[in-house]
Amino acid sequence: MTDRPRPHTGPGRRDPGPSRAGITKTWREAPPAARALIGGMFVNRLGGFVQVFIVLYLTGLGFSAAQASLTLAAYGTGSVVGVLAGGRLCDHVGGHTTIVGSMVVSSVLLPAVPYTRNFTVLLLVLALQAAAGQAYRPAAADLLSGMVPADRHVMIFAMYRLAINLGAAAAPLLGAALIAVSYDLLFFTEAAVGLVYATVVARYVPRRRHRAPVARARPGPRGRGYRPLLADRRYLLLLLAMLISTLVYVQYLSALPLAVRDQDLPTTVYAALITVNGLTVVAFELPVTRFTQRCRVRPVTAVGTALTCLGMTLYGPAWGIAGLVAATLTWSFGEAVSAPTLFLAYPARAGPPDLRGRYLGAASAMYGLGSTVGPVLAVAGWDLLGRSLWWWSAVAGLMAVPAAWAGVRPDAHGDGSRRVDGP
């Protein structure tokens, strides 16, 4: 099995040992640029209105529900293409330039949406905006991973996810207030927020000298897009695990509301379950990370993936509200355990430094692809199988957990330590 990663330490040495730094110490000792990047991410996600309200906006203009769903598909496709392109751009021109360019282009495209009435043109504009607006993701993770020691990657990425989750949770409330005035404000405000994030990065995040390609001293076409990554068969297994676990995870957006209705429960029960998920992740992800950052990556990713699939499987029996809450707590805790490591910290060091953006971009693409395709598959599966759909989450777990285990280097630790054999 091809194993691409290269250690960053000299022969016979070990990277820093387990981090004992807690939440407060990690934040306090992080460089100001890292804190600015995380704070800017919160502001950026706070302005993430369009994807939430685009269906209501389009149907309000007279477009059909089928056209609105097609728009979501175009947006999702654009997002996947964007993170892949952003990963490659990050490796070629650097994370700083990629983020600023991503936010500026996205902010230029957004104000065109309310003035576009031709549906085909609208699809194109939204797909391009999604691609531009998501290209920053691997670049932000790449910059953040270079600002803090490897032994604090898991914790700093947990903080990064907290900023994203808090911003995303508050965005619909702010968006609803803007809609009460005018839908146009939705697009102009998100564009302005994107420019604010670009300004924060340009002003407070210093440019790092672009890392020189390591590959020139070795044979192999490392500079050719994603081809070098495709040769890393171990990492491809991890990407498969990411995709499967995301396909299972996003069922809470589509199959879960159908399951709640199937039990003749009110919509408020579904809203409460989503709130339980959000509160669980916000409350427990950072404390749990204090432990997982000192563990080997393999069991962390495997346990988190297993809990995610198990939680969805527990929706199968009709256990009433108590059963729904227990299932939600299970997969939410799985998210808190593995997400910072599986999708961010480990991909940031799974490959050579000159491919870090592409490794992170591929991880983001798996989440984006799963988030786009998953709800469609879940609704179709519910129509075909009914409650039996949930049992397929267990089958998915039987595939995803071994793939997550095999896709991670045996010697990888959440604290960045890894034994390097030397003479």
Tab-separated table of C-alpha atoms in Angstrom:
chain	number	residue	atom	x	y	z
A	1	MET	CA	0.000	0.000	0.000
A	2	THR	CA	1.511	3.333	-1.048
A	3	ASP	CA	2.249	5.562	1.932
A	4	ARG	CA	3.119	9.077	0.821
A	5	PRO	CA	3.677	10.982	4.060
A	6	ARG	CA	7.166	12.189	4.891
A	7	PRO	CA	8.239	13.010	8.444
A	8	HIS	CA	9.221	16.556	9.264
A	9	THR	CA	11.917	15.583	11.742
A	10	GLY	CA	15.403	14.299	11.305
A	11	PRO	CA	16.474	10.632	11.317
A	12	GLY	CA	15.873	8.731	14.511
A	13	ARG	CA	13.913	11.581	16.130
A	14	ARG	CA	10.331	11.956	17.258
A	15	ASP	CA	7.932	14.842	16.751
A	16	PRO	CA	6.657	16.610	19.878
A	17	GLY	CA	5.115	14.327	22.490
A	18	PRO	CA	1.508	14.361	23.636
A	19	SER	CA	0.088	17.822	24.149
A	20	ARG	CA	-1.117	18.564	27.671
A	21	ALA	CA	-2.386	21.986	26.654
A	22	GLY	CA	-6.032	22.546	27.419
A	23	ILE	CA	-8.547	24.672	25.591
A	24	THR	CA	-7.601	28.001	27.182
A	25	LYS	CA	-3.852	27.497	26.869
A	26	THR	CA	-4.095	26.415	23.227
A	27	TRP	CA	-6.120	29.512	22.360
A	28	ARG	CA	-3.949	31.880	24.416
A	29	GLU	CA	-0.685	30.590	22.943
A	30	ALA	CA	-1.940	30.417	19.349
A	31	PRO	CA	-0.427	33.110	17.101
A	32	PRO	CA	-2.588	36.205	16.601
A	33	ALA	CA	-2.884	35.261	12.919
A	34	ALA	CA	-4.458	31.916	13.866
A	35	ARG	CA	-6.964	33.621	16.155
A	36	ALA	CA	-7.748	36.121	13.400
A	37	LEU	CA	-8.288	33.288	10.913
A	38	ILE	CA	-10.694	31.500	13.277
A	39	GLY	CA	-12.526	34.708	14.194
A	40	GLY	CA	-12.814	35.610	10.529
A	41	MET	CA	-14.251	32.172	9.849
A	42	PHE	CA	-16.990	32.796	12.428
A	43	VAL	CA	-17.887	36.088	10.749
A	44	ASN	CA	-17.827	34.441	7.324
A	45	ARG	CA	-20.171	31.624	8.369
A	46	LEU	CA	-22.405	34.132	10.152
A	47	GLY	CA	-23.039	35.580	6.703
A	48	GLY	CA	-23.767	32.219	5.043
A	49	PHE	CA	-27.375	32.936	4.081
A	50	VAL	CA	-27.798	32.041	0.447
A	51	GLN	CA	-27.635	28.258	0.612
A	52	VAL	CA	-30.127	28.259	3.506
A	53	PHE	CA	-32.730	30.485	1.856
A	54	ILE	CA	-32.227	29.933	-1.866
A	55	VAL	CA	-35.160	27.490	-2.185
A	56	LEU	CA	-37.564	29.920	-0.503
A	57	TYR	CA	-36.205	32.759	-2.637
A	58	LEU	CA	-36.623	30.919	-5.932
A	59	THR	CA	-40.082	29.500	-5.201
A	60	GLY	CA	-41.128	32.985	-4.101
A	61	LEU	CA	-40.123	34.236	-7.555
A	62	GLY	CA	-42.350	31.617	-9.184
A	63	PHE	CA	-39.796	28.907	-9.977
A	64	SER	CA	-40.976	25.350	-9.363
A	65	ALA	CA	-39.806	23.144	-6.505
A	66	ALA	CA	-38.045	20.925	-9.062
A	67	GLN	CA	-36.111	23.922	-10.374
A	68	ALA	CA	-35.202	24.941	-6.839
A	69	SER	CA	-33.882	21.446	-6.073
A	70	LEU	CA	-31.867	21.548	-9.290
A	71	THR	CA	-30.353	24.786	-8.061
A	72	LEU	CA	-29.268	23.065	-4.856
A	73	ALA	CA	-27.652	20.327	-6.932
A	74	ALA	CA	-25.794	22.949	-8.977
A	75	TYR	CA	-24.714	24.688	-5.785
A	76	GLY	CA	-23.471	21.418	-4.300
A	77	THR	CA	-21.602	20.495	-7.463
A	78	GLY	CA	-19.989	23.913	-7.566
A	79	SER	CA	-18.923	23.505	-3.933
A	80	VAL	CA	-17.177	20.180	-4.629
A	81	VAL	CA	-15.373	21.603	-7.657
A	82	GLY	CA	-14.469	24.686	-5.628
A	83	VAL	CA	-12.734	22.881	-2.767
A	84	LEU	CA	-10.797	20.694	-5.221
A	85	ALA	CA	-9.692	23.758	-7.178
A	86	GLY	CA	-8.951	25.588	-3.933
A	87	GLY	CA	-6.727	22.762	-2.732
A	88	ARG	CA	-4.675	22.857	-5.894
A	89	LEU	CA	-4.498	26.676	-5.896
A	90	CYS	CA	-3.357	26.599	-2.288
A	91	ASP	CA	-0.412	24.351	-3.199
A	92	HIS	CA	0.548	26.545	-6.169
A	93	VAL	CA	-0.017	30.143	-5.037
A	94	GLY	CA	-0.384	29.785	-1.275
A	95	GLY	CA	-3.287	29.829	1.167
A	96	HIS	CA	-3.273	33.596	1.706
A	97	THR	CA	-3.830	34.418	-1.962
A	98	THR	CA	-6.357	31.594	-2.367
A	99	ILE	CA	-8.573	32.816	0.490
A	100	VAL	CA	-8.534	36.451	-0.582
A	101	GLY	CA	-9.223	35.536	-4.208
A	102	SER	CA	-11.986	33.127	-3.214
A	103	MET	CA	-13.813	35.715	-1.112
A	104	VAL	CA	-13.448	38.535	-3.637
A	105	VAL	CA	-14.716	36.511	-6.609
A	106	SER	CA	-17.599	35.108	-4.562
A	107	SER	CA	-18.547	38.594	-3.365
A	108	VAL	CA	-18.545	39.922	-6.919
A	109	LEU	CA	-20.870	37.150	-8.133
A	110	LEU	CA	-23.412	37.262	-5.292
A	111	PRO	CA	-25.013	40.653	-6.101
A	112	ALA	CA	-25.747	39.386	-9.618
A	113	VAL	CA	-28.187	36.744	-8.307
A	114	PRO	CA	-31.172	39.027	-7.519
A	115	TYR	CA	-30.884	40.601	-11.005
A	116	THR	CA	-30.825	37.279	-12.859
A	117	ARG	CA	-34.171	35.914	-14.037
A	118	ASN	CA	-33.100	33.445	-16.712
A	119	PHE	CA	-32.992	30.068	-14.964
A	120	THR	CA	-30.062	28.661	-16.927
A	121	VAL	CA	-27.956	31.743	-16.259
A	122	LEU	CA	-29.015	31.634	-12.620
A	123	LEU	CA	-27.828	28.032	-12.325
A	124	LEU	CA	-24.473	28.992	-13.806
A	125	VAL	CA	-24.040	32.025	-11.543
A	126	LEU	CA	-24.890	30.063	-8.398
A	127	ALA	CA	-22.609	27.173	-9.365
A	128	LEU	CA	-19.724	29.571	-10.025
A	129	GLN	CA	-20.420	31.455	-6.807
A	130	ALA	CA	-20.446	28.211	-4.829
A	131	ALA	CA	-17.163	27.140	-6.409
A	132	ALA	CA	-15.526	30.477	-5.663
A	133	GLY	CA	-17.076	30.699	-2.203
A	134	GLN	CA	-15.834	27.265	-1.093
A	135	ALA	CA	-12.325	27.413	-2.564
A	136	TYR	CA	-11.039	29.031	0.622
A	137	ARG	CA	-11.713	25.988	2.831
A	138	PRO	CA	-8.571	23.889	2.194
A	139	ALA	CA	-6.487	27.064	2.155
A	140	ALA	CA	-7.766	28.158	5.581
A	141	ALA	CA	-7.058	24.722	7.039
A	142	ASP	CA	-3.624	24.688	5.403
A	143	LEU	CA	-2.679	28.076	6.852
A	144	LEU	CA	-3.975	27.142	10.291
A	145	SER	CA	-2.025	23.874	10.334
A	146	GLY	CA	1.164	25.795	9.578
A	147	MET	CA	0.637	28.305	12.397
A	148	VAL	CA	0.509	25.910	15.356
A	149	PRO	CA	2.634	22.908	16.383
A	150	ALA	CA	1.475	19.495	15.208
A	151	ASP	CA	0.667	18.439	18.772
A	152	ARG	CA	-2.063	21.115	18.880
A	153	HIS	CA	-3.589	20.529	15.465
A	154	VAL	CA	-6.593	18.553	16.702
A	155	MET	CA	-7.483	21.148	19.351
A	156	ILE	CA	-7.035	24.159	17.073
A	157	PHE	CA	-9.172	22.496	14.406
A	158	ALA	CA	-11.827	21.764	17.019
A	159	MET	CA	-11.860	25.511	17.731
A	160	TYR	CA	-12.037	26.174	14.007
A	161	ARG	CA	-15.079	23.872	13.769
A	162	LEU	CA	-16.668	25.587	16.762
A	163	ALA	CA	-16.407	28.930	14.977
A	164	ILE	CA	-18.013	27.406	11.882
A	165	ASN	CA	-20.823	25.767	13.866
A	166	LEU	CA	-21.619	28.876	15.906
A	167	GLY	CA	-21.670	31.074	12.807
A	168	ALA	CA	-23.788	28.592	10.863
A	169	ALA	CA	-26.243	28.290	13.771
A	170	ALA	CA	-26.769	32.050	14.010
A	171	ALA	CA	-26.848	32.734	10.254
A	172	PRO	CA	-30.499	31.659	9.650
A	173	LEU	CA	-31.718	34.018	12.387
A	174	LEU	CA	-29.815	36.953	10.932
A	175	GLY	CA	-30.929	35.957	7.420
A	176	ALA	CA	-34.578	35.889	8.480
A	177	ALA	CA	-34.218	39.416	9.848
A	178	LEU	CA	-32.747	40.589	6.529
A	179	ILE	CA	-35.516	38.895	4.538
A	180	ALA	CA	-38.083	40.800	6.573
A	181	VAL	CA	-36.658	43.935	4.959
A	182	SER	CA	-35.688	42.672	1.504
A	183	TYR	CA	-34.406	39.472	-0.092
A	184	ASP	CA	-31.853	41.565	-1.965
A	185	LEU	CA	-30.201	42.398	1.361
A	186	LEU	CA	-29.462	38.694	1.772
A	187	PHE	CA	-27.120	38.627	-1.214
A	188	PHE	CA	-25.511	42.018	-0.632
A	189	THR	CA	-24.868	41.261	3.043
A	190	GLU	CA	-23.246	37.899	2.318
A	191	ALA	CA	-21.089	39.592	-0.307
A	192	ALA	CA	-20.048	42.252	2.223
A	193	VAL	CA	-19.241	39.609	4.828
A	194	GLY	CA	-17.044	37.793	2.302
A	195	LEU	CA	-15.107	41.000	1.698
A	196	VAL	CA	-14.710	41.447	5.463
A	197	TYR	CA	-13.182	37.978	5.707
A	198	ALA	CA	-10.862	38.742	2.781
A	199	THR	CA	-9.804	41.954	4.538
A	200	VAL	CA	-9.136	40.149	7.823
A	201	VAL	CA	-6.908	37.619	6.063
A	202	ALA	CA	-5.130	40.276	3.994
A	203	ARG	CA	-4.532	42.464	7.034
A	204	TYR	CA	-3.849	40.060	9.896
A	205	VAL	CA	-2.647	36.797	8.341
A	206	PRO	CA	0.939	37.184	7.087
A	207	ARG	CA	1.962	35.654	3.810
A	208	ARG	CA	4.138	32.623	4.249
A	209	ARG	CA	6.803	31.991	1.695
A	210	HIS	CA	5.322	29.357	-0.590
A	211	ARG	CA	6.774	25.980	0.226
A	212	ALA	CA	9.089	24.642	-2.440
A	213	PRO	CA	7.968	21.382	-4.006
A	214	VAL	CA	9.637	18.448	-2.286
A	215	ALA	CA	9.177	16.286	-5.334
A	216	ARG	CA	11.882	17.782	-7.500
A	217	ALA	CA	14.476	15.691	-5.720
A	218	ARG	CA	12.458	12.542	-6.384
A	219	PRO	CA	10.933	11.061	-9.509
A	220	GLY	CA	7.198	11.319	-10.064
A	221	PRO	CA	4.763	13.922	-11.438
A	222	ARG	CA	3.849	15.579	-8.129
A	223	GLY	CA	2.799	18.826	-9.749
A	224	ARG	CA	0.098	17.344	-11.964
A	225	GLY	CA	-3.174	18.128	-10.240
A	226	TYR	CA	-4.502	15.351	-8.042
A	227	ARG	CA	-2.652	12.494	-9.735
A	228	PRO	CA	-0.045	12.173	-6.942
A	229	LEU	CA	-2.814	11.919	-4.359
A	230	LEU	CA	-4.559	9.219	-6.379
A	231	ALA	CA	-1.412	7.123	-6.055
A	232	ASP	CA	-1.730	7.180	-2.258
A	233	ARG	CA	-3.942	4.127	-1.871
A	234	ARG	CA	-4.029	4.376	1.896
A	235	TYR	CA	-5.434	7.893	1.757
A	236	LEU	CA	-7.967	6.846	-0.888
A	237	LEU	CA	-9.370	4.376	1.645
A	238	LEU	CA	-9.712	7.198	4.156
A	239	LEU	CA	-11.500	9.330	1.552
A	240	LEU	CA	-13.903	6.442	0.997
A	241	ALA	CA	-14.580	6.323	4.733
A	242	MET	CA	-15.201	10.089	4.745
A	243	LEU	CA	-17.671	9.792	1.872
A	244	ILE	CA	-19.603	6.880	3.377
A	245	SER	CA	-19.775	8.445	6.840
A	246	THR	CA	-20.985	11.731	5.332
A	247	LEU	CA	-23.666	9.950	3.299
A	248	VAL	CA	-24.892	8.437	6.568
A	249	TYR	CA	-24.464	11.633	8.602
A	250	VAL	CA	-26.539	13.887	6.321
A	251	GLN	CA	-29.586	11.649	6.655
A	252	TYR	CA	-30.538	13.894	9.569
A	253	LEU	CA	-31.445	16.535	6.970
A	254	SER	CA	-33.725	14.347	4.854
A	255	ALA	CA	-34.670	10.929	6.237
A	256	LEU	CA	-34.914	12.012	9.881
A	257	PRO	CA	-37.764	14.519	9.385
A	258	LEU	CA	-39.621	11.821	7.424
A	259	ALA	CA	-39.067	9.348	10.260
A	260	VAL	CA	-40.375	11.845	12.821
A	261	ARG	CA	-43.492	12.397	10.746
A	262	ASP	CA	-43.885	8.630	10.292
A	263	GLN	CA	-44.187	8.302	14.072
A	264	ASP	CA	-46.962	10.968	14.050
A	265	LEU	CA	-44.772	13.352	16.025
A	266	PRO	CA	-44.906	17.136	15.517
A	267	THR	CA	-42.298	19.053	13.546
A	268	THR	CA	-41.112	20.637	16.783
A	269	VAL	CA	-39.677	17.238	17.751
A	270	TYR	CA	-37.461	17.280	14.659
A	271	ALA	CA	-36.377	20.854	15.433
A	272	ALA	CA	-35.565	19.788	18.994
A	273	LEU	CA	-33.416	16.886	17.723
A	274	ILE	CA	-31.400	19.249	15.531
A	275	THR	CA	-30.955	21.501	18.549
A	276	VAL	CA	-29.747	18.493	20.579
A	277	ASN	CA	-27.137	17.812	17.898
A	278	GLY	CA	-25.917	21.407	17.842
A	279	LEU	CA	-25.743	21.703	21.630
A	280	THR	CA	-23.956	18.356	21.961
A	281	VAL	CA	-21.250	19.287	19.455
A	282	VAL	CA	-20.773	22.793	20.859
A	283	ALA	CA	-20.689	21.571	24.467
A	284	PHE	CA	-18.583	18.433	24.117
A	285	GLU	CA	-16.301	18.728	21.077
A	286	LEU	CA	-13.606	20.838	22.752
A	287	PRO	CA	-13.555	18.863	26.052
A	288	VAL	CA	-13.491	15.554	24.148
A	289	THR	CA	-10.655	16.878	22.000
A	290	ARG	CA	-8.491	17.311	25.111
A	291	PHE	CA	-8.468	13.523	25.246
A	292	THR	CA	-8.480	12.586	21.555
A	293	GLN	CA	-5.515	14.852	20.729
A	294	ARG	CA	-3.358	12.463	22.769
A	295	CYS	CA	-4.712	9.284	21.144
A	296	ARG	CA	-3.703	7.428	18.032
A	297	VAL	CA	-5.635	8.633	15.015
A	298	ARG	CA	-6.826	5.170	13.951
A	299	PRO	CA	-9.091	4.430	16.936
A	300	VAL	CA	-10.359	8.028	17.050
A	301	THR	CA	-11.523	7.981	13.423
A	302	ALA	CA	-12.859	4.439	13.674
A	303	VAL	CA	-14.808	5.056	16.905
A	304	GLY	CA	-16.246	8.346	15.655
A	305	THR	CA	-17.314	6.781	12.362
A	306	ALA	CA	-18.822	3.792	14.159
A	307	LEU	CA	-20.816	6.025	16.536
A	308	THR	CA	-22.133	8.068	13.610
A	309	CYS	CA	-23.396	4.979	11.794
A	310	LEU	CA	-24.690	3.394	15.018
A	311	GLY	CA	-26.620	6.526	15.936
A	312	MET	CA	-28.412	6.564	12.592
A	313	THR	CA	-29.124	2.829	12.867
A	314	LEU	CA	-30.784	3.426	16.258
A	315	TYR	CA	-33.500	5.427	14.500
A	316	GLY	CA	-34.707	2.100	13.055
A	317	PRO	CA	-36.760	0.816	16.010
A	318	ALA	CA	-39.835	2.940	16.777
A	319	TRP	CA	-38.829	3.798	20.350
A	320	GLY	CA	-40.611	7.126	20.530
A	321	ILE	CA	-39.096	10.443	21.512
A	322	ALA	CA	-36.672	8.945	24.046
A	323	GLY	CA	-35.254	6.630	21.375
A	324	LEU	CA	-34.920	9.504	18.906
A	325	VAL	CA	-33.019	11.574	21.462
A	326	ALA	CA	-30.715	8.652	22.347
A	327	ALA	CA	-29.932	8.029	18.685
A	328	THR	CA	-29.252	11.740	18.093
A	329	LEU	CA	-26.913	11.924	21.084
A	330	THR	CA	-25.018	8.878	19.776
A	331	TRP	CA	-24.216	10.209	16.310
A	332	SER	CA	-23.667	13.738	17.632
A	333	PHE	CA	-21.050	12.419	20.042
A	334	GLY	CA	-19.478	10.511	17.151
A	335	GLU	CA	-19.202	13.798	15.273
A	336	ALA	CA	-17.556	15.467	18.283
A	337	VAL	CA	-15.065	12.609	18.646
A	338	SER	CA	-13.802	12.270	15.095
A	339	ALA	CA	-14.635	15.310	12.955
A	340	PRO	CA	-11.666	17.559	13.925
A	341	THR	CA	-9.240	14.665	13.354
A	342	LEU	CA	-10.857	12.892	10.401
A	343	PHE	CA	-11.622	15.863	8.146
A	344	LEU	CA	-8.971	18.405	9.184
A	345	ALA	CA	-6.058	17.516	11.468
A	346	TYR	CA	-5.047	14.223	9.878
A	347	PRO	CA	-5.484	15.316	6.210
A	348	ALA	CA	-3.300	18.343	7.020
A	349	ARG	CA	-0.334	16.029	7.573
A	350	ALA	CA	-1.285	12.876	5.685
A	351	GLY	CA	0.744	13.845	2.628
A	352	PRO	CA	3.928	15.740	1.761
A	353	PRO	CA	3.927	19.487	2.565
A	354	ASP	CA	3.735	20.469	-1.105
A	355	LEU	CA	0.468	18.519	-1.478
A	356	ARG	CA	-1.174	19.573	1.773
A	357	GLY	CA	-3.743	21.801	0.078
A	358	ARG	CA	-4.809	18.989	-2.240
A	359	TYR	CA	-5.082	16.484	0.612
A	360	LEU	CA	-7.281	18.930	2.518
A	361	GLY	CA	-9.222	19.778	-0.638
A	362	ALA	CA	-9.958	16.103	-1.288
A	363	ALA	CA	-11.241	15.689	2.286
A	364	SER	CA	-13.514	18.718	1.898
A	365	ALA	CA	-14.699	17.374	-1.456
A	366	MET	CA	-15.778	14.081	0.114
A	367	TYR	CA	-17.842	15.973	2.669
A	368	GLY	CA	-19.299	18.202	-0.039
A	369	LEU	CA	-20.109	15.275	-2.320
A	370	GLY	CA	-21.720	13.320	0.498
A	371	SER	CA	-23.715	16.362	1.575
A	372	THR	CA	-24.980	16.881	-1.978
A	373	VAL	CA	-25.824	13.285	-2.866
A	374	GLY	CA	-26.747	11.993	0.592
A	375	PRO	CA	-30.114	13.730	1.070
A	376	VAL	CA	-31.257	12.670	-2.411
A	377	LEU	CA	-30.314	9.038	-1.776
A	378	ALA	CA	-31.913	9.131	1.687
A	379	VAL	CA	-35.263	10.409	0.416
A	380	ALA	CA	-35.270	7.870	-2.421
A	381	GLY	CA	-34.320	5.139	0.056
A	382	TRP	CA	-37.098	6.159	2.426
A	383	ASP	CA	-39.667	6.030	-0.372
A	384	LEU	CA	-38.441	2.559	-1.315
A	385	LEU	CA	-37.619	1.002	2.066
A	386	GLY	CA	-39.362	3.051	4.713
A	387	ARG	CA	-37.929	2.539	8.200
A	388	SER	CA	-35.712	-0.253	6.899
A	389	LEU	CA	-33.520	2.495	5.452
A	390	TRP	CA	-31.926	3.018	8.857
A	391	TRP	CA	-30.560	-0.516	8.969
A	392	TRP	CA	-28.451	0.299	5.933
A	393	SER	CA	-26.557	2.716	8.165
A	394	ALA	CA	-25.178	-0.347	9.956
A	395	VAL	CA	-24.124	-1.832	6.614
A	396	ALA	CA	-22.431	1.469	5.757
A	397	GLY	CA	-20.623	1.344	9.085
A	398	LEU	CA	-19.305	-2.135	8.308
A	399	MET	CA	-17.667	-0.613	5.224
A	400	ALA	CA	-16.657	2.799	6.576
A	401	VAL	CA	-15.046	1.747	9.860
A	402	PRO	CA	-12.521	-0.711	8.307
A	403	ALA	CA	-11.788	1.835	5.570
A	404	ALA	CA	-11.120	4.533	8.191
A	405	TRP	CA	-8.871	2.138	10.132
A	406	ALA	CA	-6.876	1.033	7.097
A	407	GLY	CA	-6.726	4.572	5.655
A	408	VAL	CA	-4.744	5.979	8.571
A	409	ARG	CA	-1.057	5.322	9.188
A	410	PRO	CA	-0.642	2.921	12.125
A	411	ASP	CA	1.872	5.257	13.804
A	412	ALA	CA	-0.157	8.462	13.476
A	413	HIS	CA	-1.073	10.238	16.718
A	414	GLY	CA	-3.471	13.101	17.204
A	415	ASP	CA	-0.622	15.024	18.834
A	416	GLY	CA	1.482	14.787	15.694
A	417	SER	CA	4.034	12.417	17.169
A	418	ARG	CA	5.331	9.635	15.013
A	419	ARG	CA	8.327	7.363	15.431
A	420	VAL	CA	10.859	7.906	12.679
A	421	ASP	CA	13.348	5.101	12.220
A	422	GLY	CA	16.859	6.121	11.400
A	423	PRO	CA	20.374	4.749	11.348
